[in-house]
XYZ file of C-alpha atoms in Angstrom:
773
model
C -74.088 27.454 52.049
C -76.922 25.409 53.566
C -78.245 22.103 52.328
C -80.210 22.233 49.039
C -83.923 21.658 49.798
C -85.321 21.943 46.248
C -86.314 18.401 45.104
C -86.305 19.410 41.434
C -82.777 20.812 41.647
C -81.658 17.734 43.619
C -83.182 15.456 40.972
C -81.360 17.335 38.196
C -78.097 17.077 40.153
C -78.720 13.334 40.518
C -79.314 12.999 36.765
C -75.982 14.706 36.021
C -74.118 12.428 38.396
C -75.815 9.363 36.877
C -74.835 10.371 33.343
C -71.261 10.925 34.540
C -71.175 7.453 36.043
C -71.058 8.789 39.628
C -73.714 6.390 40.893
C -73.163 6.861 44.634
C -73.475 10.636 44.351
C -76.598 10.201 42.210
C -78.187 7.977 44.885
C -77.338 10.578 47.518
C -79.056 13.351 45.515
C -82.152 11.268 44.748
C -82.448 10.249 48.404
C -82.389 13.890 49.493
C -84.910 14.767 46.778
C -87.265 12.057 48.074
C -86.948 13.559 51.556
C -88.089 17.032 50.410
C -90.519 16.122 47.597
C -94.247 16.452 48.289
C -95.602 15.877 44.768
C -96.537 12.221 44.166
C -95.767 12.216 40.428
C -92.419 13.904 40.908
C -91.667 11.468 43.718
C -92.438 8.518 41.416
C -89.917 9.792 38.852
C -87.241 10.157 41.534
C -87.894 6.622 42.802
C -87.674 5.361 39.225
C -84.333 7.099 38.730
C -82.930 5.790 41.994
C -84.061 2.300 40.949
C -81.815 2.657 37.891
C -78.922 3.538 40.191
C -79.495 0.454 42.331
C -79.536 -1.665 39.180
C -76.107 -0.296 38.313
C -74.906 -1.095 41.830
C -76.376 -4.622 41.540
C -78.530 -3.925 44.606
C -81.532 -5.697 43.104
C -83.802 -5.781 46.160
C -83.660 -2.002 46.526
C -84.122 -1.614 42.772
C -87.348 -3.664 42.974
C -88.529 -1.668 45.988
C -88.010 1.756 44.344
C -89.500 0.690 41.021
C -92.569 -0.682 42.820
C -93.072 2.661 44.592
C -93.008 4.401 41.195
C -95.458 1.857 39.729
C -97.807 2.332 42.689
C -98.196 5.958 41.588
C -98.398 5.217 37.857
C -99.139 1.623 36.848
C -98.234 2.461 33.228
C -94.744 3.776 34.084
C -92.980 1.721 31.444
C -89.458 2.588 32.592
C -90.199 1.576 36.172
C -91.843 -1.635 34.962
C -88.841 -2.650 32.878
C -86.358 -1.783 35.606
C -88.317 -3.908 38.060
C -88.362 -6.687 35.470
C -84.568 -6.540 35.162
C -84.078 -6.615 38.929
C -86.561 -9.478 39.416
C -84.795 -11.511 36.753
C -81.469 -11.077 38.553
C -83.163 -12.223 41.768
C -84.364 -15.386 40.021
C -88.068 -14.424 40.150
C -88.676 -15.173 36.490
C -92.487 -15.421 36.607
C -92.827 -11.969 38.188
C -90.270 -10.503 35.785
C -92.232 -12.038 32.878
C -95.442 -10.305 33.992
C -93.709 -6.897 34.123
C -92.145 -7.171 30.676
C -95.466 -8.477 29.353
C -97.093 -5.243 30.517
C -94.250 -3.292 28.870
C -94.789 -5.111 25.565
C -98.512 -4.395 25.785
C -97.841 -0.690 26.222
C -95.199 -0.625 23.436
C -95.849 -3.648 21.177
C -93.156 -2.649 18.657
C -90.313 -2.236 21.150
C -87.706 -4.844 20.157
C -86.041 -4.856 23.584
C -89.298 -5.734 25.324
C -90.161 -8.426 22.777
C -86.706 -10.031 23.012
C -86.840 -10.028 26.839
C -90.364 -11.480 26.715
C -89.221 -14.293 24.431
C -86.114 -15.048 26.481
C -87.904 -15.093 29.833
C -90.676 -17.237 28.379
C -88.133 -19.807 27.208
C -86.374 -19.808 30.598
C -89.649 -20.310 32.466
C -90.602 -23.192 30.162
C -87.234 -24.815 30.763
C -87.628 -24.385 34.517
C -91.096 -25.953 34.435
C -89.814 -28.782 32.293
C -87.019 -29.428 34.774
C -89.443 -29.364 37.711
C -91.906 -31.761 36.114
C -89.145 -34.112 35.055
C -87.714 -34.331 38.604
C -89.847 -37.362 39.442
C -88.526 -39.344 36.501
C -84.971 -38.160 37.245
C -85.196 -39.419 40.813
C -86.452 -42.819 39.726
C -83.852 -43.005 36.960
C -81.026 -42.260 39.419
C -82.166 -45.005 41.765
C -82.489 -47.443 38.842
C -78.879 -46.789 37.837
C -77.650 -47.169 41.430
C -79.410 -50.514 41.901
C -78.495 -51.952 38.499
C -75.737 -54.557 38.827
C -74.611 -54.158 35.234
C -74.267 -50.345 35.393
C -70.698 -49.155 35.008
C -69.068 -47.470 37.988
C -68.811 -44.064 36.312
C -72.566 -43.936 35.675
C -73.312 -44.968 39.246
C -70.992 -42.286 40.656
C -72.652 -39.663 38.468
C -76.132 -40.802 39.533
C -75.108 -40.721 43.214
C -73.676 -37.194 42.900
C -76.789 -35.980 41.061
C -78.989 -37.422 43.792
C -76.953 -35.642 46.480
C -77.181 -32.303 44.622
C -80.920 -32.747 44.099
C -81.429 -33.503 47.790
C -79.878 -30.159 48.756
C -82.603 -28.284 46.862
C -85.919 -27.884 48.643
C -88.043 -28.976 45.695
C -85.722 -31.871 44.857
C -85.643 -33.104 48.457
C -89.434 -33.118 48.617
C -89.682 -35.047 45.346
C -87.285 -37.690 46.721
C -89.491 -38.033 49.807
C -92.676 -38.255 47.751
C -91.140 -40.862 45.446
C -90.519 -43.417 48.190
C -86.997 -42.054 48.631
C -86.260 -43.082 52.227
C -86.971 -46.819 51.737
C -84.879 -46.711 48.568
C -82.015 -45.127 50.490
C -82.331 -47.940 53.049
C -81.961 -50.399 50.196
C -78.770 -48.592 49.177
C -77.466 -49.146 52.713
C -78.323 -52.838 52.436
C -76.122 -53.232 49.356
C -73.117 -53.139 51.678
C -71.119 -51.105 49.139
C -69.212 -48.260 50.837
C -69.804 -45.826 47.939
C -73.545 -46.489 47.977
C -73.712 -46.163 51.764
C -71.895 -42.821 51.623
C -74.227 -41.566 48.852
C -77.270 -42.557 50.906
C -75.979 -40.749 54.013
C -75.156 -37.569 52.095
C -78.518 -37.613 50.315
C -80.402 -38.005 53.588
C -78.327 -35.239 55.194
C -79.193 -32.918 52.291
C -82.893 -33.727 52.560
C -83.045 -33.158 56.313
C -80.722 -30.191 56.830
C -82.835 -27.141 57.633
C -86.122 -29.109 57.518
C -86.888 -29.946 61.141
C -90.630 -30.323 60.506
C -90.027 -32.717 57.632
C -87.801 -34.896 59.808
C -90.151 -34.978 62.762
C -93.173 -35.915 60.675
C -91.575 -38.968 59.059
C -90.939 -41.976 61.243
C -89.090 -43.766 58.452
C -86.128 -41.426 59.037
C -85.750 -42.866 62.525
C -85.655 -46.423 61.248
C -83.251 -45.425 58.481
C -80.817 -44.000 61.025
C -81.120 -47.007 63.293
C -80.457 -49.314 60.347
C -77.454 -47.212 59.348
C -76.015 -46.865 62.860
C -76.312 -50.560 63.784
C -75.522 -52.394 60.598
C -73.685 -50.053 58.273
C -71.296 -47.900 60.235
C -68.782 -47.506 57.412
C -67.768 -43.893 57.072
C -69.018 -42.176 60.258
C -70.791 -39.522 58.186
C -73.936 -39.222 60.332
C -75.052 -35.612 60.844
C -76.332 -34.949 64.368
C -78.730 -32.266 63.140
C -81.022 -34.877 61.552
C -81.608 -36.856 64.729
C -85.048 -36.450 66.280
C -86.308 -37.333 69.720
C -85.750 -41.088 70.154
C -87.554 -42.058 73.322
C -88.618 -45.433 71.940
C -87.311 -48.172 74.190
C -86.191 -50.475 71.370
C -84.328 -47.707 69.555
C -82.415 -46.734 72.705
C -81.393 -50.342 73.319
C -80.081 -50.601 69.786
C -77.852 -47.563 70.329
C -76.629 -49.070 73.599
C -75.843 -52.253 71.704
C -73.584 -50.273 69.382
C -71.876 -48.613 72.360
C -71.074 -51.994 73.877
C -69.467 -53.559 70.806
C -65.899 -54.766 71.362
C -64.126 -55.184 67.981
C -61.676 -57.780 69.350
C -64.501 -60.215 70.154
C -66.143 -62.550 67.610
C -69.574 -61.906 66.066
C -69.468 -58.132 66.538
C -71.093 -55.528 64.318
C -68.863 -53.918 61.645
C -67.486 -50.760 63.261
C -64.857 -48.062 62.885
C -62.659 -46.625 65.627
C -65.038 -43.698 66.174
C -68.307 -45.630 66.145
C -68.671 -45.728 69.928
C -67.978 -41.999 70.180
C -70.620 -41.237 67.539
C -73.145 -43.431 69.352
C -72.265 -41.581 72.579
C -72.909 -38.235 70.880
C -76.271 -39.580 69.706
C -77.155 -40.743 73.240
C -76.198 -37.340 74.604
C -78.348 -35.604 71.980
C -81.323 -37.792 72.800
C -80.914 -37.192 76.533
C -80.494 -33.413 76.144
C -83.680 -33.215 74.072
C -85.827 -34.932 76.722
C -88.310 -32.395 78.064
C -89.110 -33.503 81.603
C -87.815 -35.539 84.548
C -90.077 -38.579 83.912
C -88.618 -38.908 80.397
C -85.069 -38.654 81.751
C -85.867 -41.197 84.468
C -87.211 -43.547 81.810
C -84.023 -43.076 79.769
C -81.881 -43.918 82.791
C -84.047 -46.940 83.679
C -83.768 -48.370 80.154
C -79.964 -47.992 80.267
C -79.819 -49.533 83.761
C -81.974 -52.470 82.699
C -79.859 -53.053 79.587
C -76.518 -53.081 81.464
C -77.867 -55.317 84.238
C -79.165 -57.800 81.684
C -75.642 -58.222 80.291
C -73.929 -59.116 83.579
C -73.339 -62.873 83.644
C -70.774 -64.551 85.967
C -70.473 -67.398 83.454
C -69.934 -65.309 80.324
C -67.049 -62.805 80.392
C -67.894 -61.548 76.874
C -71.283 -60.308 78.105
C -69.636 -58.625 81.083
C -67.184 -56.626 78.989
C -70.068 -55.691 76.661
C -71.860 -54.228 79.708
C -68.770 -52.293 80.874
C -68.086 -51.029 77.341
C -71.711 -49.840 77.137
C -71.112 -47.956 80.378
C -68.025 -46.365 78.785
C -70.235 -45.135 75.949
C -72.668 -43.552 78.406
C -69.821 -41.919 80.317
C -68.671 -40.285 77.062
C -72.231 -39.131 76.295
C -74.809 -38.345 79.013
C -72.230 -38.476 81.823
C -74.733 -37.992 84.642
C -76.570 -41.155 83.577
C -73.316 -43.105 83.201
C -72.042 -41.884 86.576
C -75.211 -43.035 88.365
C -75.041 -46.455 86.733
C -71.326 -46.769 87.487
C -72.144 -46.484 91.201
C -74.605 -49.389 91.078
C -73.785 -52.450 93.133
C -71.534 -54.884 91.326
C -70.166 -52.484 88.686
C -66.905 -51.602 90.461
C -66.459 -55.249 91.426
C -66.812 -56.221 87.775
C -64.167 -53.655 86.775
C -61.808 -55.087 89.395
C -62.417 -58.565 87.997
C -61.751 -57.393 84.446
C -58.549 -55.638 85.520
C -57.311 -58.900 87.003
C -58.332 -61.004 84.012
C -55.720 -62.795 81.953
C -57.387 -61.685 78.726
C -55.957 -58.433 77.412
C -59.271 -57.404 75.846
C -60.882 -57.491 79.321
C -58.129 -55.294 80.750
C -58.410 -52.872 77.809
C -62.171 -52.397 78.270
C -61.802 -52.006 82.056
C -59.048 -49.385 81.905
C -60.936 -47.285 79.334
C -64.047 -47.437 81.530
C -62.002 -46.197 84.504
C -60.639 -43.311 82.418
C -64.093 -42.226 81.222
C -65.548 -42.611 84.737
C -63.131 -40.006 86.083
C -63.920 -37.379 83.427
C -65.752 -35.033 85.795
C -63.819 -35.050 89.041
C -66.558 -33.325 91.025
C -68.912 -36.243 90.357
C -66.539 -39.198 90.357
C -65.009 -39.232 93.837
C -65.655 -42.975 94.171
C -63.540 -43.807 91.143
C -60.848 -41.277 92.073
C -60.356 -42.911 95.445
C -60.513 -46.511 94.176
C -59.195 -46.355 90.614
C -55.605 -45.251 91.264
C -54.557 -48.558 92.811
C -56.086 -50.579 89.978
C -54.412 -48.465 87.311
C -51.028 -48.549 89.025
C -51.137 -52.351 89.177
C -52.074 -52.610 85.501
C -49.381 -50.122 84.483
C -46.674 -52.059 86.310
C -47.727 -55.613 85.427
C -48.957 -55.515 81.835
C -46.600 -55.933 78.905
C -49.174 -54.774 76.357
C -48.294 -51.240 75.238
C -51.939 -50.390 74.454
C -53.056 -51.269 77.990
C -50.004 -49.666 79.602
C -50.524 -46.313 77.868
C -54.227 -46.252 78.761
C -53.423 -47.044 82.380
C -50.909 -44.193 82.351
C -53.490 -41.750 80.978
C -55.909 -42.895 83.668
C -53.282 -42.194 86.310
C -52.626 -38.767 84.828
C -56.339 -38.013 84.823
C -56.930 -39.202 88.370
C -53.746 -37.507 89.509
C -55.112 -34.135 88.393
C -58.377 -34.690 90.266
C -57.477 -31.974 92.761
C -57.435 -29.391 89.998
C -55.350 -26.387 91.014
C -55.416 -27.424 94.699
C -51.782 -28.334 95.276
C -52.557 -29.900 98.666
C -54.652 -32.606 96.985
C -52.021 -33.761 94.483
C -51.937 -37.519 93.915
C -48.295 -37.959 92.815
C -45.003 -37.442 94.582
C -42.579 -34.849 93.247
C -40.787 -36.078 90.113
C -43.379 -38.734 89.225
C -45.071 -36.588 86.607
C -41.794 -36.044 84.724
C -41.281 -39.803 84.482
C -44.810 -40.370 83.204
C -44.461 -37.519 80.693
C -41.179 -38.913 79.435
C -42.900 -42.227 78.737
C -45.784 -40.430 76.974
C -43.321 -38.586 74.732
C -41.603 -41.861 73.951
C -44.883 -43.449 72.823
C -45.864 -40.321 70.896
C -42.628 -40.425 68.877
C -42.909 -44.157 68.125
C -44.155 -44.457 64.512
C -44.644 -48.225 64.860
C -47.581 -47.668 67.230
C -51.046 -47.163 65.767
C -52.647 -43.702 65.703
C -55.136 -44.477 68.458
C -52.392 -45.565 70.874
C -50.344 -42.440 70.139
C -53.497 -40.392 70.631
C -53.646 -41.685 74.213
C -50.086 -40.418 74.691
C -51.256 -36.899 73.778
C -54.183 -37.323 76.200
C -51.653 -38.036 78.952
C -49.604 -34.990 78.043
C -52.743 -32.849 78.102
C -52.931 -33.535 81.836
C -49.236 -33.729 82.641
C -48.328 -30.404 81.015
C -50.048 -28.710 83.941
C -46.683 -29.249 85.622
C -44.133 -26.549 84.770
C -41.216 -28.991 84.556
C -43.153 -31.308 82.241
C -44.153 -28.301 80.177
C -40.548 -27.149 79.754
C -39.314 -30.631 78.867
C -42.045 -31.087 76.269
C -41.464 -27.721 74.591
C -37.740 -28.498 74.355
C -38.461 -31.903 72.797
C -38.716 -30.907 69.136
C -39.344 -34.497 67.964
C -42.309 -34.897 70.340
C -43.796 -31.537 69.340
C -43.445 -32.397 65.670
C -44.997 -35.844 66.232
C -47.986 -34.257 67.978
C -48.619 -31.805 65.139
C -48.236 -34.561 62.532
C -50.799 -36.597 64.438
C -53.385 -33.826 63.970
C -53.270 -34.530 60.226
C -54.684 -38.047 60.738
C -58.285 -38.853 59.855
C -59.184 -39.160 63.532
C -60.073 -35.568 64.425
C -61.015 -36.451 68.018
C -57.338 -35.964 68.828
C -57.671 -32.195 68.332
C -59.119 -31.598 71.793
C -56.135 -33.192 73.555
C -53.728 -31.255 71.326
C -55.572 -27.992 72.027
C -55.437 -28.638 75.796
C -51.715 -29.388 75.601
C -51.070 -26.165 73.681
C -53.140 -24.148 76.152
C -51.077 -25.532 79.010
C -47.757 -24.980 77.215
C -48.623 -21.393 76.281
C -50.238 -20.520 79.649
C -53.335 -19.426 77.750
C -55.827 -20.563 80.369
C -58.023 -18.347 82.514
C -56.660 -17.839 85.987
C -59.034 -17.908 88.948
C -59.306 -14.751 90.966
C -58.410 -15.301 94.619
C -60.302 -13.092 97.072
C -58.206 -12.750 100.268
C -61.278 -12.076 102.426
C -62.884 -15.353 101.346
C -59.666 -17.255 102.115
C -59.553 -15.758 105.621
C -63.216 -16.581 106.156
C -62.653 -20.211 105.088
C -59.705 -20.573 107.460
C -61.710 -19.064 110.308
C -64.530 -21.584 109.767
C -61.966 -24.397 109.539
C -62.891 -25.222 105.942
C -60.416 -26.691 103.479
C -58.579 -23.917 101.652
C -57.161 -24.920 98.262
C -53.486 -24.223 97.808
C -53.031 -22.277 94.594
C -50.388 -23.839 92.373
C -49.256 -22.185 89.149
C -48.559 -25.540 87.505
C -52.113 -26.854 87.394
C -54.893 -25.883 85.046
C -56.816 -28.282 82.850
C -60.394 -28.173 81.656
C -62.460 -31.156 82.757
C -65.231 -31.474 80.209
C -64.170 -32.626 76.755
C -66.894 -31.097 74.571
C -67.154 -28.961 71.465
C -67.760 -25.751 73.418
C -64.557 -26.237 75.395
C -62.585 -27.048 72.259
C -63.783 -23.808 70.664
C -62.918 -21.907 73.835
C -59.421 -23.365 73.871
C -58.965 -22.470 70.218
C -59.969 -18.883 70.993
C -57.484 -18.714 73.868
C -54.680 -20.073 71.691
C -55.650 -17.646 68.918
C -55.332 -14.696 71.300
C -51.819 -15.832 72.184
C -50.961 -16.131 68.470
C -52.537 -12.710 67.837
C -50.182 -11.076 70.331
C -47.166 -12.642 68.589
C -47.601 -10.327 65.570
C -46.137 -7.205 67.169
C -42.804 -8.724 68.280
C -42.416 -10.356 64.869
C -42.978 -7.022 63.139
C -40.344 -5.436 65.381
C -37.840 -7.975 64.031
C -38.287 -6.508 60.529
C -36.297 -3.446 61.594
C -33.247 -2.972 59.344
C -31.051 -2.721 62.436
C -31.728 -6.398 63.106
C -29.525 -8.987 61.433
C -30.587 -10.810 58.282
C -31.460 -14.072 60.059
C -33.895 -12.275 62.365
C -35.455 -10.501 59.379
C -35.825 -13.805 57.531
C -37.373 -15.687 60.470
C -39.767 -12.818 61.197
C -40.942 -12.842 57.562
C -41.501 -16.601 57.717
C -43.519 -16.226 60.912
C -45.659 -13.436 59.464
C -46.176 -15.472 56.288
C -47.562 -18.379 58.295
C -49.787 -16.095 60.372
C -51.080 -14.248 57.299
C -52.146 -17.598 55.851
C -54.439 -18.333 58.809
C -57.272 -15.779 58.650
C -58.344 -12.200 57.938
C -58.041 -11.040 61.548
C -54.348 -11.836 61.636
C -53.795 -10.211 58.241
C -55.501 -7.041 59.469
C -53.413 -7.153 62.641
C -50.211 -7.335 60.568
C -51.324 -4.299 58.562
C -52.278 -2.367 61.706
C -48.790 -2.944 63.066
C -47.542 -1.122 59.909
C -45.570 -4.087 58.652
C -46.537 -3.625 54.992
C -43.879 -1.005 54.042
C -41.170 -3.151 55.629
C -42.340 -6.272 53.793
C -42.406 -4.338 50.500
C -38.855 -3.107 51.110
C -37.595 -6.650 51.668
C -39.052 -7.655 48.288
C -36.245 -5.483 46.803
C -33.646 -7.238 48.985
C -30.658 -8.755 47.168
C -30.508 -11.721 49.572
C -32.460 -14.469 47.780
C -34.047 -16.100 50.844
C -35.180 -12.824 52.422
C -36.628 -11.626 49.121
C -38.451 -14.952 48.694
C -39.848 -14.846 52.256
C -41.066 -11.267 51.781
C -42.773 -12.171 48.485
C -44.457 -15.193 50.066
C -45.714 -12.977 52.882
C -47.058 -10.463 50.361
C -48.783 -13.302 48.497
C -50.763 -14.049 51.667
C -51.576 -10.379 52.286
C -52.843 -9.306 48.841
C -56.359 -10.533 49.565
C -56.704 -7.498 51.887
C -58.385 -4.465 50.317
C -55.796 -2.109 51.821
C -52.958 -3.951 50.074
C -54.827 -3.986 46.758
C -55.339 -0.226 46.996
C -51.589 0.285 47.365
C -51.036 -1.609 44.111
C -53.716 0.499 42.410
C -52.013 3.775 43.359
C -50.166 5.604 40.590
C -46.540 6.618 40.843
C -45.052 3.453 42.355
C -43.326 0.334 41.011
C -45.026 -2.244 43.229
C -46.849 -4.007 40.407
C -43.809 -3.763 38.120
C -41.646 -5.441 40.780
C -44.162 -8.250 41.188
C -44.178 -8.928 37.441
C -40.383 -8.872 37.274
C -40.189 -11.320 40.204
C -42.415 -13.652 38.177
C -39.632 -13.710 35.602
C -36.901 -14.765 38.039
C -35.294 -18.215 37.807
C -35.983 -19.166 41.444
C -39.075 -21.412 41.325
C -40.180 -20.648 44.907
C -39.925 -16.921 44.265
C -41.808 -17.266 40.980
C -44.522 -19.299 42.704
C -45.105 -16.658 45.382
C -45.015 -13.714 42.950
C -47.294 -15.451 40.441
C -49.732 -16.296 43.238
C -49.869 -12.678 44.351
C -50.355 -11.512 40.752
C -53.180 -13.996 40.165
C -55.027 -12.904 43.311
C -54.560 -9.202 42.642
C -55.870 -9.393 39.081
C -58.823 -11.493 40.260
C -59.745 -8.928 42.932
C -59.095 -5.759 40.893
C -59.733 -5.681 37.137
C -57.920 -2.355 36.887
C -54.712 -4.106 37.934
C -55.124 -6.619 35.111
C -55.066 -3.694 32.668
C -52.316 -1.875 34.555
C -49.954 -4.848 34.007
C -49.539 -3.838 30.366
C -48.436 -0.313 31.288
C -45.776 -0.876 33.949
C -43.186 -2.830 31.950
C -42.576 -3.827 28.348
C -41.617 -7.351 29.440
C -45.065 -8.242 30.801
C -46.189 -10.411 27.866
C -42.972 -12.425 27.708
C -43.068 -13.071 31.471
C -46.745 -14.098 31.423
C -46.053 -16.520 28.553
C -43.149 -18.044 30.482
C -45.418 -18.640 33.443
C -47.989 -20.349 31.229
C -45.451 -22.891 29.896
C -43.606 -23.422 33.185
C -42.621 -26.985 34.153
C -43.964 -26.470 37.678
C -47.753 -27.117 37.528
C -48.449 -24.675 40.394
C -46.613 -21.804 38.693
C -48.210 -22.650 35.355
C -51.660 -22.662 36.968
C -51.100 -19.246 38.535
C -49.924 -17.815 35.245
C -52.980 -19.155 33.412
C -55.309 -17.770 36.087
C -53.696 -14.354 35.582
C -54.335 -14.657 31.829
C -57.975 -15.516 32.497
C -58.313 -12.446 34.746
C -56.812 -10.258 32.014
C -59.176 -11.696 29.398
C -62.072 -10.956 31.731
C -60.956 -7.429 32.605
C -60.858 -5.527 29.321
C -62.024 -6.294 25.788
C -59.116 -4.581 24.009
C -56.591 -6.322 26.245
C -58.310 -9.662 25.688
C -58.139 -9.148 21.923
C -54.425 -8.346 22.147
C -53.719 -11.494 24.170
C -55.609 -13.757 21.770
C -53.876 -12.298 18.719
C -50.405 -13.168 20.033
C -48.608 -16.481 20.646
C -50.492 -16.907 23.896
C -53.406 -18.459 21.993
C -51.165 -21.316 20.852
C -50.016 -21.887 24.434
C -53.582 -21.934 25.721
C -54.664 -24.319 22.981
C -51.754 -26.663 23.634
C -52.376 -26.832 27.397
C -56.160 -27.137 27.006
C -55.756 -30.142 24.669
C -53.656 -32.101 27.161
C -55.239 -35.246 28.551
C -56.659 -34.972 32.064
C -53.867 -35.389 34.575
C -54.342 -35.020 38.366
C -50.944 -33.328 38.722
C -51.673 -30.732 36.012
C -55.480 -30.636 36.121
C -55.726 -27.153 37.654
C -53.576 -25.696 34.875
C -55.463 -27.609 32.170
C -58.811 -26.416 33.520
C -57.551 -22.830 33.671
C -56.415 -22.975 30.035
C -59.788 -24.364 28.993
C -61.520 -21.585 30.920
C -59.403 -19.007 29.046
C -60.413 -20.430 25.676
C -64.041 -20.583 26.769
C -63.863 -16.917 27.768
C -62.322 -15.986 24.406
C -65.008 -18.011 22.653
C -67.792 -16.209 24.550
C -66.259 -12.850 23.625
C -66.198 -13.792 19.932
C -62.422 -13.582 19.565
C -62.192 -17.210 18.466
C -64.714 -19.538 16.864
C -65.291 -23.270 17.408
C -64.530 -25.725 14.606
C -67.615 -26.695 12.634
C -68.560 -30.348 12.162
């Protein structure tokens, strides 16, 4: 049979499907009817019907569109008007929805539904207007509380949070601007209180994010940021996206002043460990945004003038300020820093600082040498002259901080030849000795985080060598120390860790060697690089490279899935099965792509089988893996299928005595019932023990297990009215009430909040009533 081309018949078919609850099929019929219909009035009815379908599907934009097309044909189509009103309300367009229902009420003044909707929308619009008009007073009130000395801390925190939330809304942000907000935020900075400074930064970030025009048109933002960067660098929470073009000479000098601060000297600005790096990022942003060569030349001239003005043969403090400023430029706009580093007197000053008796001078000099050799193609002067200086400092100094920096500098300069083995700087065996020392520093918990970070920097270069790579991978303590270091607050360490992992896993891109080009180079007596498999390290330490390295590492991890799945084979021994399950559990916790990869490798049936395993550890590992996989739609569908005991097994595992097993099973159950309401109802049909097990979870001593049990209860209350009524009528109500009445406790707060949410849901459904006064 051919396709039905009768629009009337198609419309009738669509009506039948709609009444049967088959919304997708109804949409399909109406869409075909629209295609073949030529009569405008009939077409309007079909659009109106399809609008009802889109309402059911919660596709409100399409519902508005179809209803509008029906109204265009017949402005008095009351059904189309009300459907558009409903969709507009869901989209938050209350004023437009109000106009539609007003027209409906005019056409049918006695219709209670229209009158009730008209009243409700009118009240909501009034409340919205009231809120909008009261924003000005709210803004001023928040600032009053924040500046009041006698205000209690709780009130101030609440006011600060409200201000931040308000700033993230377009209307609220504009009201803050119009109400003298930026100068008031500057006053918050001047209080010197860390909490107030943080609130000011977050508020400004909210106001400026996504509002480039607003930022550019208000010069006070620039002065706010300068004030914050120079005097109040407390939390390093500055967002780069709010910085505008800063070509003003005085502003640039102020940033350079921050770059040159040396915390170990007296009378320095209050800084954190990452302040110089943030100032360097700001300098780089400013330089990148310059639009022409004259502007860039002016930028370079201002920096040159500033550094020259600080050189003073009679004042060593000024000299190290100048060299530290240069370090900041080398970490930001490197081309500018590299040009200035080649100026007469700069290298001589570094030599003098390296030979100084003061350790702070040596520290500043060695860091400058390291940053100067960042891009080997543009730093040949430092590569040829810096090695000797660094070797002398490494051998002579007793200060561990200076020694480790000198070592990293040597590692960096030693890899200047890249993958050209003929240009290597070190003799055979030297790299292993340096790496051994780096691992020693990395594993030393008495050293500060920044010093240990330099050890990872050294390894990022040294692991180009195959022997160093093998030694490091075999050193479990060093590997563990490196991963623990990534948990520190200083996230700048992540780049060095990523580079080290890329080297250790051989995840880097290999250069293609064209034999013809090699022969041509030899014929013309040009230098031909000697390819060496040990050397590959990315020069530029920027965000793009870090992302690239992460992608490369991810691809390596992605390919690990298949061999792990192969270890699930029952012919393998139990230890291999267990370790494979642990590996897949960790991978499944990372992201959706890896979860999908695990499913594509057909690991799910094997994992399910191991959940029946008698061996406690294997069963636990399989359940934990399943807990991480249930967020996938494919896994949920398997639990929805009839004729299997998957859900029953999960519930029974929740009743086991092993806390780790209970935790994993309860987590899986909570996620499944949150994703699929049908599963929340199905729980009651698979085993008669379900209620007892759920109650045990809700009173468990382990807060995590208790929380997961209570979340499952909430999902069941939300899934089906009859089921919710049954739950509330049993002893579970007493459990919920008991937990909800507990005093706030950080260790149990998630469980307490879940219990309160359950009672709130029961209250909304009318199953319980609040106590009267």
